[in-house]
PDB file of C-alpha atoms and ligand atoms in Angstrom:
ATOM      1  CA  UNK A   1      53.125  -7.780 -13.128  1.00 51.00           C
ATOM      2  CA  UNK A   2      49.817  -8.077 -11.316  1.00 54.00           C
ATOM      3  CA  UNK A   3      48.455 -11.572 -10.889  1.00 53.00           C
ATOM      4  CA  UNK A   4      45.527 -12.403 -13.118  1.00 52.00           C
ATOM      5  CA  UNK A   5      42.710 -14.158 -11.334  1.00 50.00           C
ATOM      6  CA  UNK A   6      42.077 -17.793 -12.298  1.00 49.00           C
ATOM      7  CA  UNK A   7      38.695 -16.893 -13.802  1.00 50.00           C
ATOM      8  CA  UNK A   8      40.407 -15.252 -16.748  1.00 58.00           C
ATOM      9  CA  UNK A   9      42.453 -18.346 -17.517  1.00 66.00           C
ATOM     10  CA  UNK A  10      39.303 -20.457 -17.675  1.00 80.00           C
ATOM     11  CA  UNK A  11      36.949 -18.198 -19.577  1.00 93.00           C
ATOM     12  CA  UNK A  12      37.018 -17.165 -23.224  1.00 96.00           C
ATOM     13  CA  UNK A  13      37.909 -13.517 -23.837  1.00 97.00           C
ATOM     14  CA  UNK A  14      35.210 -11.082 -24.957  1.00 98.00           C
ATOM     15  CA  UNK A  15      34.713 -11.383 -28.720  1.00 98.00           C
ATOM     16  CA  UNK A  16      34.543  -7.645 -29.368  1.00 99.00           C
ATOM     17  CA  UNK A  17      36.244  -4.957 -27.279  1.00 99.00           C
ATOM     18  CA  UNK A  18      35.619  -1.259 -27.968  1.00 99.00           C
ATOM     19  CA  UNK A  19      37.756   1.484 -26.449  1.00 99.00           C
ATOM     20  CA  UNK A  20      37.241   5.227 -26.020  1.00 99.00           C
ATOM     21  CA  UNK A  21      40.899   6.209 -25.911  1.00 99.00           C
ATOM     22  CA  UNK A  22      40.744   9.332 -23.763  1.00 99.00           C
ATOM     23  CA  UNK A  23      43.250  11.353 -21.742  1.00 99.00           C
ATOM     24  CA  UNK A  24      46.091  12.084 -24.169  1.00 99.00           C
ATOM     25  CA  UNK A  25      45.903  15.824 -23.510  1.00 98.00           C
ATOM     26  CA  UNK A  26      45.954  15.418 -19.721  1.00 99.00           C
ATOM     27  CA  UNK A  27      48.853  12.956 -19.992  1.00 99.00           C
ATOM     28  CA  UNK A  28      50.875  15.617 -21.842  1.00 99.00           C
ATOM     29  CA  UNK A  29      49.793  18.454 -19.567  1.00 98.00           C
ATOM     30  CA  UNK A  30      50.878  16.537 -16.462  1.00 98.00           C
ATOM     31  CA  UNK A  31      54.387  16.401 -17.971  1.00 98.00           C
ATOM     32  CA  UNK A  32      54.482  19.997 -19.183  1.00 98.00           C
ATOM     33  CA  UNK A  33      54.455  18.754 -22.796  1.00 98.00           C
ATOM     34  CA  UNK A  34      52.347  19.961 -25.750  1.00 98.00           C
ATOM     35  CA  UNK A  35      49.128  18.020 -26.354  1.00 98.00           C
ATOM     36  CA  UNK A  36      50.568  16.479 -29.521  1.00 98.00           C
ATOM     37  CA  UNK A  37      53.095  14.605 -27.364  1.00 98.00           C
ATOM     38  CA  UNK A  38      50.148  12.921 -25.636  1.00 99.00           C
ATOM     39  CA  UNK A  39      48.649  11.944 -28.972  1.00 98.00           C
ATOM     40  CA  UNK A  40      51.998  10.502 -30.097  1.00 98.00           C
ATOM     41  CA  UNK A  41      52.216   8.390 -26.948  1.00 98.00           C
ATOM     42  CA  UNK A  42      48.573   7.505 -27.474  1.00 98.00           C
ATOM     43  CA  UNK A  43      49.483   6.085 -30.878  1.00 98.00           C
ATOM     44  CA  UNK A  44      52.103   3.901 -29.130  1.00 98.00           C
ATOM     45  CA  UNK A  45      49.394   2.619 -26.816  1.00 98.00           C
ATOM     46  CA  UNK A  46      47.333   1.729 -29.904  1.00 98.00           C
ATOM     47  CA  UNK A  47      50.201  -0.431 -31.179  1.00 97.00           C
ATOM     48  CA  UNK A  48      50.601  -2.289 -27.905  1.00 98.00           C
ATOM     49  CA  UNK A  49      46.850  -2.704 -27.461  1.00 98.00           C
ATOM     50  CA  UNK A  50      46.470  -4.224 -30.939  1.00 98.00           C
ATOM     51  CA  UNK A  51      49.264  -6.671 -30.050  1.00 98.00           C
ATOM     52  CA  UNK A  52      47.665  -7.446 -26.684  1.00 98.00           C
ATOM     53  CA  UNK A  53      44.264  -8.116 -28.242  1.00 98.00           C
ATOM     54  CA  UNK A  54      45.809 -10.464 -30.799  1.00 98.00           C
ATOM     55  CA  UNK A  55      47.666 -12.400 -28.128  1.00 97.00           C
ATOM     56  CA  UNK A  56      44.599 -12.650 -25.884  1.00 97.00           C
ATOM     57  CA  UNK A  57      42.485 -13.948 -28.805  1.00 97.00           C
ATOM     58  CA  UNK A  58      40.041 -11.052 -29.082  1.00 98.00           C
ATOM     59  CA  UNK A  59      38.429 -11.141 -32.548  1.00 98.00           C
ATOM     60  CA  UNK A  60      37.239  -7.533 -32.904  1.00 99.00           C
ATOM     61  CA  UNK A  61      38.761  -4.333 -31.537  1.00 99.00           C
ATOM     62  CA  UNK A  62      37.117  -0.956 -32.177  1.00 99.00           C
ATOM     63  CA  UNK A  63      39.090   2.153 -31.278  1.00 99.00           C
ATOM     64  CA  UNK A  64      37.605   5.650 -31.086  1.00 99.00           C
ATOM     65  CA  UNK A  65      40.302   7.783 -32.707  1.00 98.00           C
ATOM     66  CA  UNK A  66      38.474  10.946 -33.803  1.00 98.00           C
ATOM     67  CA  UNK A  67      34.860  11.889 -33.166  1.00 99.00           C
ATOM     68  CA  UNK A  68      32.629  13.969 -35.409  1.00 98.00           C
ATOM     69  CA  UNK A  69      32.780  16.557 -32.594  1.00 98.00           C
ATOM     70  CA  UNK A  70      36.591  16.633 -32.454  1.00 98.00           C
ATOM     71  CA  UNK A  71      36.620  19.067 -35.431  1.00 98.00           C
ATOM     72  CA  UNK A  72      35.783  21.723 -32.817  1.00 98.00           C
ATOM     73  CA  UNK A  73      39.366  21.535 -31.525  1.00 98.00           C
ATOM     74  CA  UNK A  74      41.999  24.084 -32.613  1.00 98.00           C
ATOM     75  CA  UNK A  75      43.057  23.531 -36.242  1.00 98.00           C
ATOM     76  CA  UNK A  76      46.642  22.745 -35.199  1.00 98.00           C
ATOM     77  CA  UNK A  77      45.482  19.883 -32.970  1.00 98.00           C
ATOM     78  CA  UNK A  78      43.158  18.540 -35.690  1.00 98.00           C
ATOM     79  CA  UNK A  79      46.133  18.637 -38.099  1.00 98.00           C
ATOM     80  CA  UNK A  80      48.314  16.777 -35.594  1.00 98.00           C
ATOM     81  CA  UNK A  81      45.672  14.079 -35.140  1.00 98.00           C
ATOM     82  CA  UNK A  82      45.154  13.699 -38.897  1.00 98.00           C
ATOM     83  CA  UNK A  83      48.930  13.543 -39.340  1.00 98.00           C
ATOM     84  CA  UNK A  84      49.156  10.690 -36.841  1.00 98.00           C
ATOM     85  CA  UNK A  85      46.339   8.877 -38.634  1.00 98.00           C
ATOM     86  CA  UNK A  86      48.144   9.289 -41.973  1.00 98.00           C
ATOM     87  CA  UNK A  87      51.301   7.965 -40.387  1.00 97.00           C
ATOM     88  CA  UNK A  88      49.511   4.984 -38.864  1.00 97.00           C
ATOM     89  CA  UNK A  89      47.697   4.062 -42.083  1.00 97.00           C
ATOM     90  CA  UNK A  90      50.787   4.366 -44.276  1.00 97.00           C
ATOM     91  CA  UNK A  91      53.552   3.030 -41.997  1.00 96.00           C
ATOM     92  CA  UNK A  92      51.807   0.296 -40.041  1.00 96.00           C
ATOM     93  CA  UNK A  93      49.664  -1.268 -42.701  1.00 97.00           C
ATOM     94  CA  UNK A  94      52.245  -3.772 -43.979  1.00 97.00           C
ATOM     95  CA  UNK A  95      52.974  -4.993 -40.481  1.00 97.00           C
ATOM     96  CA  UNK A  96      49.264  -5.209 -39.661  1.00 98.00           C
ATOM     97  CA  UNK A  97      48.645  -7.080 -42.904  1.00 98.00           C
ATOM     98  CA  UNK A  98      51.478  -9.546 -42.232  1.00 97.00           C
ATOM     99  CA  UNK A  99      50.074 -10.327 -38.831  1.00 97.00           C
ATOM    100  CA  UNK A 100      46.621 -11.120 -40.262  1.00 98.00           C
ATOM    101  CA  UNK A 101      44.804  -7.983 -39.083  1.00 98.00           C
ATOM    102  CA  UNK A 102      41.780  -6.865 -41.096  1.00 98.00           C
ATOM    103  CA  UNK A 103      41.498  -3.097 -40.873  1.00 98.00           C
ATOM    104  CA  UNK A 104      38.271  -1.165 -41.370  1.00 98.00           C
ATOM    105  CA  UNK A 105      37.473   2.460 -40.708  1.00 98.00           C
ATOM    106  CA  UNK A 106      34.049   3.455 -39.456  1.00 98.00           C
ATOM    107  CA  UNK A 107      32.732   7.010 -39.575  1.00 98.00           C
ATOM    108  CA  UNK A 108      32.076   9.504 -42.323  1.00 98.00           C
ATOM    109  CA  UNK A 109      34.616   9.542 -45.137  1.00 98.00           C
ATOM    110  CA  UNK A 110      33.230  12.888 -46.276  1.00 97.00           C
ATOM    111  CA  UNK A 111      35.122  15.669 -44.538  1.00 97.00           C
ATOM    112  CA  UNK A 112      38.421  13.763 -44.440  1.00 98.00           C
ATOM    113  CA  UNK A 113      41.356  14.830 -46.626  1.00 98.00           C
ATOM    114  CA  UNK A 114      41.409  13.005 -50.010  1.00 98.00           C
ATOM    115  CA  UNK A 115      44.792  11.387 -49.297  1.00 98.00           C
ATOM    116  CA  UNK A 116      43.480   9.981 -46.006  1.00 98.00           C
ATOM    117  CA  UNK A 117      40.418   8.567 -47.781  1.00 98.00           C
ATOM    118  CA  UNK A 118      42.763   6.938 -50.282  1.00 98.00           C
ATOM    119  CA  UNK A 119      44.931   5.469 -47.501  1.00 98.00           C
ATOM    120  CA  UNK A 120      41.834   4.086 -45.795  1.00 98.00           C
ATOM    121  CA  UNK A 121      40.584   2.524 -49.048  1.00 98.00           C
ATOM    122  CA  UNK A 122      44.006   0.986 -49.716  1.00 98.00           C
ATOM    123  CA  UNK A 123      44.331  -0.357 -46.177  1.00 98.00           C
ATOM    124  CA  UNK A 124      40.846  -1.855 -46.280  1.00 98.00           C
ATOM    125  CA  UNK A 125      41.341  -3.543 -49.625  1.00 98.00           C
ATOM    126  CA  UNK A 126      44.824  -4.790 -48.748  1.00 98.00           C
ATOM    127  CA  UNK A 127      43.723  -6.381 -45.477  1.00 98.00           C
ATOM    128  CA  UNK A 128      40.125  -7.255 -46.420  1.00 98.00           C
ATOM    129  CA  UNK A 129      40.814 -10.987 -46.779  1.00 98.00           C
ATOM    130  CA  UNK A 130      42.601 -11.368 -43.432  1.00 98.00           C
ATOM    131  CA  UNK A 131      40.998 -13.554 -40.812  1.00 98.00           C
ATOM    132  CA  UNK A 132      42.884 -12.571 -37.648  1.00 98.00           C
ATOM    133  CA  UNK A 133      41.896  -9.600 -35.521  1.00 98.00           C
ATOM    134  CA  UNK A 134      39.409  -7.186 -37.115  1.00 98.00           C
ATOM    135  CA  UNK A 135      40.554  -3.695 -36.141  1.00 98.00           C
ATOM    136  CA  UNK A 136      37.929  -1.014 -36.600  1.00 98.00           C
ATOM    137  CA  UNK A 137      39.177   2.549 -36.282  1.00 98.00           C
ATOM    138  CA  UNK A 138      36.452   5.138 -35.720  1.00 99.00           C
ATOM    139  CA  UNK A 139      37.444   8.306 -37.562  1.00 98.00           C
ATOM    140  CA  UNK A 140      35.100  11.261 -38.026  1.00 98.00           C
ATOM    141  CA  UNK A 141      32.627   8.972 -36.270  1.00 99.00           C
ATOM    142  CA  UNK A 142      29.449   9.965 -34.456  1.00 98.00           C
ATOM    143  CA  UNK A 143      26.846   7.437 -33.348  1.00 98.00           C
ATOM    144  CA  UNK A 144      23.829   9.722 -33.789  1.00 98.00           C
ATOM    145  CA  UNK A 145      24.863  10.571 -37.323  1.00 98.00           C
ATOM    146  CA  UNK A 146      25.420   6.894 -38.092  1.00 98.00           C
ATOM    147  CA  UNK A 147      21.873   6.113 -36.913  1.00 98.00           C
ATOM    148  CA  UNK A 148      20.408   9.010 -38.914  1.00 98.00           C
ATOM    149  CA  UNK A 149      22.198   7.851 -42.060  1.00 98.00           C
ATOM    150  CA  UNK A 150      20.883   4.324 -41.524  1.00 98.00           C
ATOM    151  CA  UNK A 151      17.343   5.761 -41.232  1.00 98.00           C
ATOM    152  CA  UNK A 152      17.788   7.734 -44.456  1.00 98.00           C
ATOM    153  CA  UNK A 153      19.070   4.753 -46.350  1.00 98.00           C
ATOM    154  CA  UNK A 154      16.286   2.479 -45.031  1.00 98.00           C
ATOM    155  CA  UNK A 155      13.674   5.121 -45.884  1.00 98.00           C
ATOM    156  CA  UNK A 156      14.947   5.378 -49.441  1.00 98.00           C
ATOM    157  CA  UNK A 157      14.912   1.579 -49.829  1.00 98.00           C
ATOM    158  CA  UNK A 158      11.297   1.566 -48.639  1.00 98.00           C
ATOM    159  CA  UNK A 159      10.444   4.416 -51.025  1.00 98.00           C
ATOM    160  CA  UNK A 160      12.025   2.461 -53.889  1.00 98.00           C
ATOM    161  CA  UNK A 161      10.058  -0.663 -52.964  1.00 98.00           C
ATOM    162  CA  UNK A 162      13.242  -2.623 -52.144  1.00 98.00           C
ATOM    163  CA  UNK A 163      12.313  -3.098 -48.483  1.00 98.00           C
ATOM    164  CA  UNK A 164       8.949  -3.363 -46.751  1.00 98.00           C
ATOM    165  CA  UNK A 165       8.260  -1.624 -43.440  1.00 98.00           C
ATOM    166  CA  UNK A 166       7.702  -5.023 -41.784  1.00 98.00           C
ATOM    167  CA  UNK A 167      11.221  -6.069 -42.730  1.00 98.00           C
ATOM    168  CA  UNK A 168      12.783  -3.272 -40.656  1.00 98.00           C
ATOM    169  CA  UNK A 169      13.920  -5.180 -37.590  1.00 98.00           C
ATOM    170  CA  UNK A 170      17.048  -4.845 -35.436  1.00 97.00           C
ATOM    171  CA  UNK A 171      19.101  -7.036 -37.790  1.00 98.00           C
ATOM    172  CA  UNK A 172      18.074  -5.103 -40.909  1.00 98.00           C
ATOM    173  CA  UNK A 173      18.817  -1.854 -39.088  1.00 98.00           C
ATOM    174  CA  UNK A 174      22.259  -3.022 -37.953  1.00 98.00           C
ATOM    175  CA  UNK A 175      23.035  -3.947 -41.568  1.00 98.00           C
ATOM    176  CA  UNK A 176      22.783  -0.244 -42.427  1.00 98.00           C
ATOM    177  CA  UNK A 177      25.341   0.866 -39.835  1.00 98.00           C
ATOM    178  CA  UNK A 178      29.069   1.300 -40.505  1.00 98.00           C
ATOM    179  CA  UNK A 179      29.646  -1.780 -38.346  1.00 98.00           C
ATOM    180  CA  UNK A 180      27.506  -4.064 -40.556  1.00 98.00           C
ATOM    181  CA  UNK A 181      28.676  -7.655 -40.259  1.00 98.00           C
ATOM    182  CA  UNK A 182      30.537  -7.093 -36.987  1.00 98.00           C
ATOM    183  CA  UNK A 183      29.018  -8.407 -33.747  1.00 98.00           C
ATOM    184  CA  UNK A 184      28.127  -5.797 -31.117  1.00 98.00           C
ATOM    185  CA  UNK A 185      30.833  -5.012 -28.543  1.00 98.00           C
ATOM    186  CA  UNK A 186      30.794  -7.175 -25.420  1.00 98.00           C
ATOM    187  CA  UNK A 187      33.065  -4.856 -23.484  1.00 98.00           C
ATOM    188  CA  UNK A 188      33.367  -1.076 -23.813  1.00 99.00           C
ATOM    189  CA  UNK A 189      36.273   0.579 -22.016  1.00 99.00           C
ATOM    190  CA  UNK A 190      36.833   4.300 -21.492  1.00 99.00           C
ATOM    191  CA  UNK A 191      40.113   5.562 -20.094  1.00 99.00           C
ATOM    192  CA  UNK A 192      40.850   8.807 -18.226  1.00 98.00           C
ATOM    193  CA  UNK A 193      38.056   8.678 -15.659  1.00 98.00           C
ATOM    194  CA  UNK A 194      35.327  10.249 -17.819  1.00 98.00           C
ATOM    195  CA  UNK A 195      32.058   8.353 -17.589  1.00 98.00           C
ATOM    196  CA  UNK A 196      30.213   9.069 -20.811  1.00 98.00           C
ATOM    197  CA  UNK A 197      29.903   7.597 -24.293  1.00 98.00           C
ATOM    198  CA  UNK A 198      30.625  10.819 -26.219  1.00 98.00           C
ATOM    199  CA  UNK A 199      28.547   9.624 -29.201  1.00 98.00           C
ATOM    200  CA  UNK A 200      30.360   6.262 -29.555  1.00 99.00           C
ATOM    201  CA  UNK A 201      28.550   3.124 -30.800  1.00 99.00           C
ATOM    202  CA  UNK A 202      25.176   4.276 -29.458  1.00 98.00           C
ATOM    203  CA  UNK A 203      23.207   1.487 -31.140  1.00 98.00           C
ATOM    204  CA  UNK A 204      25.845  -1.227 -30.862  1.00 98.00           C
ATOM    205  CA  UNK A 205      26.637  -0.728 -27.154  1.00 98.00           C
ATOM    206  CA  UNK A 206      23.083  -1.592 -26.062  1.00 98.00           C
ATOM    207  CA  UNK A 207      24.294  -4.579 -24.014  1.00 98.00           C
ATOM    208  CA  UNK A 208      28.015  -3.918 -23.767  1.00 98.00           C
ATOM    209  CA  UNK A 209      29.564  -4.152 -20.308  1.00 98.00           C
ATOM    210  CA  UNK A 210      30.955  -0.689 -19.534  1.00 98.00           C
ATOM    211  CA  UNK A 211      34.269  -0.346 -17.706  1.00 98.00           C
ATOM    212  CA  UNK A 212      35.684   3.075 -16.849  1.00 98.00           C
ATOM    213  CA  UNK A 213      39.312   3.259 -15.762  1.00 98.00           C
ATOM    214  CA  UNK A 214      41.188   6.293 -14.437  1.00 98.00           C
ATOM    215  CA  UNK A 215      44.364   5.487 -16.392  1.00 98.00           C
ATOM    216  CA  UNK A 216      45.120   8.018 -19.120  1.00 99.00           C
ATOM    217  CA  UNK A 217      45.210   6.384 -22.560  1.00 99.00           C
ATOM    218  CA  UNK A 218      49.010   6.669 -23.148  1.00 99.00           C
ATOM    219  CA  UNK A 219      49.539   4.683 -19.911  1.00 98.00           C
ATOM    220  CA  UNK A 220      47.122   1.868 -20.832  1.00 98.00           C
ATOM    221  CA  UNK A 221      48.944  -1.489 -20.798  1.00 98.00           C
ATOM    222  CA  UNK A 222      48.261  -5.161 -21.445  1.00 98.00           C
ATOM    223  CA  UNK A 223      48.146  -5.784 -17.673  1.00 98.00           C
ATOM    224  CA  UNK A 224      45.399  -3.221 -17.337  1.00 98.00           C
ATOM    225  CA  UNK A 225      43.505  -4.757 -20.258  1.00 98.00           C
ATOM    226  CA  UNK A 226      43.728  -8.147 -18.534  1.00 98.00           C
ATOM    227  CA  UNK A 227      42.384  -6.615 -15.310  1.00 98.00           C
ATOM    228  CA  UNK A 228      39.486  -5.064 -17.228  1.00 98.00           C
ATOM    229  CA  UNK A 229      38.746  -8.441 -18.847  1.00 98.00           C
ATOM    230  CA  UNK A 230      38.723  -9.963 -15.375  1.00 97.00           C
ATOM    231  CA  UNK A 231      36.173  -7.373 -14.334  1.00 98.00           C
ATOM    232  CA  UNK A 232      34.162  -8.251 -17.462  1.00 98.00           C
ATOM    233  CA  UNK A 233      34.179 -11.906 -16.485  1.00 97.00           C
ATOM    234  CA  UNK A 234      32.870 -11.043 -13.029  1.00 97.00           C
ATOM    235  CA  UNK A 235      29.760  -9.403 -14.519  1.00 97.00           C
ATOM    236  CA  UNK A 236      26.450 -11.213 -14.861  1.00 95.00           C
ATOM    237  CA  UNK A 237      25.178 -10.453 -18.371  1.00 95.00           C
ATOM    238  CA  UNK A 238      21.447 -10.889 -18.035  1.00 96.00           C
ATOM    239  CA  UNK A 239      20.153  -9.224 -21.221  1.00 96.00           C
ATOM    240  CA  UNK A 240      16.920  -8.407 -19.414  1.00 96.00           C
ATOM    241  CA  UNK A 241      16.442 -11.968 -18.141  1.00 96.00           C
ATOM    242  CA  UNK A 242      16.683 -13.132 -14.534  1.00 95.00           C
ATOM    243  CA  UNK A 243      20.095 -14.421 -13.431  1.00 86.00           C
ATOM    244  CA  UNK A 244      20.619 -18.102 -14.106  1.00 69.00           C
TER     245      UNK A 244
HETATM  246  C1  LIG B   1      41.856  11.477 -26.604  1.00 72.71           C
HETATM  247  O1  LIG B   1      42.553  12.324 -25.776  1.00 72.71           O
HETATM  248  C2  LIG B   1      42.198  11.660 -28.053  1.00 72.71           C
HETATM  249  C3  LIG B   1      41.108  12.265 -28.842  1.00 72.71           C
HETATM  250  C4  LIG B   1      39.935  12.628 -28.393  1.00 72.71           C
HETATM  251  C5  LIG B   1      41.377  12.478 -30.251  1.00 72.71           C
HETATM  252  P1  LIG B   1      42.118  13.823 -25.530  1.00 72.71           P
HETATM  253  O2  LIG B   1      42.813  14.683 -26.508  1.00 72.71           O
HETATM  254  O3  LIG B   1      40.639  13.967 -25.509  1.00 72.71           O
HETATM  255  O4  LIG B   1      42.710  14.069 -24.087  1.00 72.71           O
HETATM  256  P2  LIG B   1      42.088  14.911 -22.892  1.00 72.71           P
HETATM  257  O5  LIG B   1      40.693  14.413 -22.694  1.00 72.71           O
HETATM  258  O6  LIG B   1      42.117  16.341 -23.336  1.00 72.71           O
HETATM  259  O7  LIG B   1      42.982  14.633 -21.739  1.00 72.71           O
HETATM  260  C1  LIG B   2      35.968  11.041 -27.142  1.00 72.71           C
HETATM  261  O1  LIG B   2      36.866  11.816 -26.407  1.00 72.71           O
HETATM  262  C2  LIG B   2      36.460  10.896 -28.545  1.00 72.71           C
HETATM  263  C3  LIG B   2      37.670  10.098 -28.713  1.00 72.71           C
HETATM  264  C4  LIG B   2      38.297   9.434 -27.790  1.00 72.71           C
HETATM  265  C5  LIG B   2      38.174  10.042 -30.065  1.00 72.71           C
HETATM  266  P1  LIG B   2      36.657  13.380 -26.206  1.00 72.71           P
HETATM  267  O2  LIG B   2      37.765  13.822 -25.336  1.00 72.71           O
HETATM  268  O3  LIG B   2      36.504  14.057 -27.506  1.00 72.71           O
HETATM  269  O4  LIG B   2      35.252  13.428 -25.448  1.00 72.71           O
HETATM  270  P2  LIG B   2      34.589  14.545 -24.539  1.00 72.71           P
HETATM  271  O5  LIG B   2      34.671  15.834 -25.302  1.00 72.71           O
HETATM  272  O6  LIG B   2      35.382  14.621 -23.278  1.00 72.71           O
HETATM  273  O7  LIG B   2      33.198  14.051 -24.318  1.00 72.71           O
HETATM  274 MG1  LIG B   3      39.254  13.873 -24.033  1.00 72.71          MG
END
């Protein structure tokens, strides 16, 4: 195990970590396996990462599981990914609930299979009162669409006289996003060496520290997470101010 620098021991962990879990397909390809094998191993990495975040004391974890653009993939791969989601929501929920995890799904429900919507609703209501880690899974999620929907809903509240134009500030806007009530991510990690956001948390990531690692998602471990948190602690978060 790699040594963790003393800074990490002394400093509180980031409150909210968001992860673009990328590289499952390349992980499988490198082993001559079908892409679904990469997604299965990716689901294992989700389990360990949830455990790691709990043990480190992270309060919010947001995982990008399926983007609104991922429907473009071959139908068989979409089916495999939806099957893994079904499996996760039905088989893991009791364990997650027992360990105090509050699960929420962000993204558009519309477009998902009815049984998946039901599983999401059940998981959210079952775990809604938990106060441990809040795990947000982004499914059929796209940041631009989320912002557009917030604009539509704000516009209709203004039209109905429920909200005045002057009341539309950053807080009111954030209240209309899927992530309402959850603080913005402090740390946003993308695996697999790609350096883009791919429509993830476009509003919320305004001041997130971005860390890109070459590791493919199925190989992402707690040690690597600790190294990324070390990197986070070495950053000077100025928020537009001068450094103190
Ligand atoms: C991430 O791995 C999982 C999803 C996007 C659902 P990919 O499937 O994108 O893997 P690569 O990028 O092809 O290696
Ligand atoms: C982003 O990965 C979406 C998820 C991790 C769910 P993609 O693999 O879909 O992103 P692009 O296509 O490389 O931008
Ligand atoms: Mg990818």
